[in-house]
Tab-separated table of C-alpha atoms in Angstrom:
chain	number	residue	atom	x	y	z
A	748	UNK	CA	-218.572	-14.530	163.983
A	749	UNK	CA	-216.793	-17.297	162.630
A	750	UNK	CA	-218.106	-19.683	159.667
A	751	UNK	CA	-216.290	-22.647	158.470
A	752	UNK	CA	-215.219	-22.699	155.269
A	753	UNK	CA	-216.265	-22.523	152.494
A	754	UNK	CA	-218.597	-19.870	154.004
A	755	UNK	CA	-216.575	-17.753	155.398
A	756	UNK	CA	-216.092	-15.158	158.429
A	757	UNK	CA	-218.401	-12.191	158.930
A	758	UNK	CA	-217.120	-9.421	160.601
A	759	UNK	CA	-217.091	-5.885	160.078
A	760	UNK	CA	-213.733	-4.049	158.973
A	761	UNK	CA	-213.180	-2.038	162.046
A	762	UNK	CA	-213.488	-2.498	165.462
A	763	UNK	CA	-215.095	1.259	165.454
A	764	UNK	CA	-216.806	4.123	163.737
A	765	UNK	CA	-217.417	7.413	164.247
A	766	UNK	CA	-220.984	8.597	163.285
A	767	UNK	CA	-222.143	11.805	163.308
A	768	UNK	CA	-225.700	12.484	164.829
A	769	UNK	CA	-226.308	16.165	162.895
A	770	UNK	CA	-228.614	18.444	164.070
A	771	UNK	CA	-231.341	15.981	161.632
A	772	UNK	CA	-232.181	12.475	161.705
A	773	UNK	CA	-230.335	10.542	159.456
A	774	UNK	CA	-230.096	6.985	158.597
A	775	UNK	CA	-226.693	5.039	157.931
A	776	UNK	CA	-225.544	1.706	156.565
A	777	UNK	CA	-222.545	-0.068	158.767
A	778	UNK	CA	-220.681	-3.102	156.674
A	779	UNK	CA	-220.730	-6.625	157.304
A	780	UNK	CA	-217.963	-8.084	155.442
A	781	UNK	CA	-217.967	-11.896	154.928
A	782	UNK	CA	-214.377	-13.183	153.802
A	783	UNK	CA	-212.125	-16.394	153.339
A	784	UNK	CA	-215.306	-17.678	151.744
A	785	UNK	CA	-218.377	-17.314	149.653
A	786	UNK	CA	-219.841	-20.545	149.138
A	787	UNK	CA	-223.597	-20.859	149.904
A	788	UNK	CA	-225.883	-19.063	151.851
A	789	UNK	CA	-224.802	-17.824	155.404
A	790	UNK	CA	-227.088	-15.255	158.065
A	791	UNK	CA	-226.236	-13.627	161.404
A	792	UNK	CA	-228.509	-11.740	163.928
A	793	UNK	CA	-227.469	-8.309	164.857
A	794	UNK	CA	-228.417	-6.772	167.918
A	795	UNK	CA	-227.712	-3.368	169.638
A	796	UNK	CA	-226.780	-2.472	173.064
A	797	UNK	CA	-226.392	0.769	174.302
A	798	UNK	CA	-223.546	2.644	176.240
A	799	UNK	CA	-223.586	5.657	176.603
A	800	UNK	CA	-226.246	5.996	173.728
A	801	UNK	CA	-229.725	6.333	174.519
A	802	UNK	CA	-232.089	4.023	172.458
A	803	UNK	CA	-235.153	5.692	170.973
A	804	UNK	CA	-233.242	9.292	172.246
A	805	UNK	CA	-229.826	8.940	170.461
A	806	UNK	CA	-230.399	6.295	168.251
A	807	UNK	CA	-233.128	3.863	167.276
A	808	UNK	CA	-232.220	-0.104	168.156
A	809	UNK	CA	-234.078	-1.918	165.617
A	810	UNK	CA	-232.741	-5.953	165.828
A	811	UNK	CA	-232.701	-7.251	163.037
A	812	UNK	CA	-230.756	-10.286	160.293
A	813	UNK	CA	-228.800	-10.123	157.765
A	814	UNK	CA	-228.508	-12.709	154.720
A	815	UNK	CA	-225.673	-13.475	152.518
A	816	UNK	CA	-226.414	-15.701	149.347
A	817	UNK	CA	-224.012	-17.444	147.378
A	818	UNK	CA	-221.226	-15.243	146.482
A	819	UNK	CA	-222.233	-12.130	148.224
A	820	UNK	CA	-219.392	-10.480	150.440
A	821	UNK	CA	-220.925	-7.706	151.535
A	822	UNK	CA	-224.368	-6.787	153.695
A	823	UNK	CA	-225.339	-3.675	155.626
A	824	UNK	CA	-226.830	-3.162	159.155
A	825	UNK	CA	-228.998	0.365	158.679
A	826	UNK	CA	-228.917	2.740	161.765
A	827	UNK	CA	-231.220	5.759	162.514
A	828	UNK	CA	-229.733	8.394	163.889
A	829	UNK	CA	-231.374	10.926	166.054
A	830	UNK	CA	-230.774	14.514	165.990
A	831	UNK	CA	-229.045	16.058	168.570
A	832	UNK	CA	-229.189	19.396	169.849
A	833	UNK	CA	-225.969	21.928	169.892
A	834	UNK	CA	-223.608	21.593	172.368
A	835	UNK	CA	-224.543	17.955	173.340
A	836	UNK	CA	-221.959	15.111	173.891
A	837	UNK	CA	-220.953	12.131	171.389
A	838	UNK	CA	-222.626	9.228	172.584
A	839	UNK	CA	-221.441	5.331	171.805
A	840	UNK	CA	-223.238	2.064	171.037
A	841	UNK	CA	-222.468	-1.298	170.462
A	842	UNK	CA	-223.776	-3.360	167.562
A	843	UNK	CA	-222.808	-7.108	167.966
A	844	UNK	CA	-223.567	-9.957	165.559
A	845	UNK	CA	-224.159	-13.265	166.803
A	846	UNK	CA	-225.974	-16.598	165.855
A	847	UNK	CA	-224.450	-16.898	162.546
A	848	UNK	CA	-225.825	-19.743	159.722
């Protein structure tokens, strides 16, 4: 999501990750980097949509916000990940920010 300057771009720093489900639930922390500026306070939504994921089987979507204050580069969006059973298939997931302030 774009911001003008001063307050920069959010964006995460790759287009994809590879998470690992385990055989216990887990809970992980994806980046949100905000660069090419840092003045002021600036907030996105972040949503989750499903591919071949499973919400509330593979994973648990839980929309949510994030806030950057003045000077802060760096926010996470927390995921749950479900356990999976042996032998089952990786699954994939979008998260997506949008309306950014």
């Amino acid at each position: 999501l774009e911001q003008h300057a001063p307050a920069g771009i959010l964006a995460f720093p790759s287009d994809t990750w590879e998470l690992s489900n385990g055989l216990e639930e887990r809970l992980v922390y994806i980046p949100v980097l905000r660069h090419g500026g840092r003045e002021g306070a600036v907030s996105c939504k972040y949503r989750f949509e499903g591919r071949t994921a499973v919400p509330g089987y593979d994973y648990v979507a839980q929309d949510g916000a994030l806030e950057f204050g003045p000077g802060e580069d760096r926010a996470h969006v927390p995921v749950k990940l479900l356990p999976k059973r042996l032998g089952e298939h990786s699954d994939e997931f979008l998260v997506l920010l949008e309306g950014a302030d």
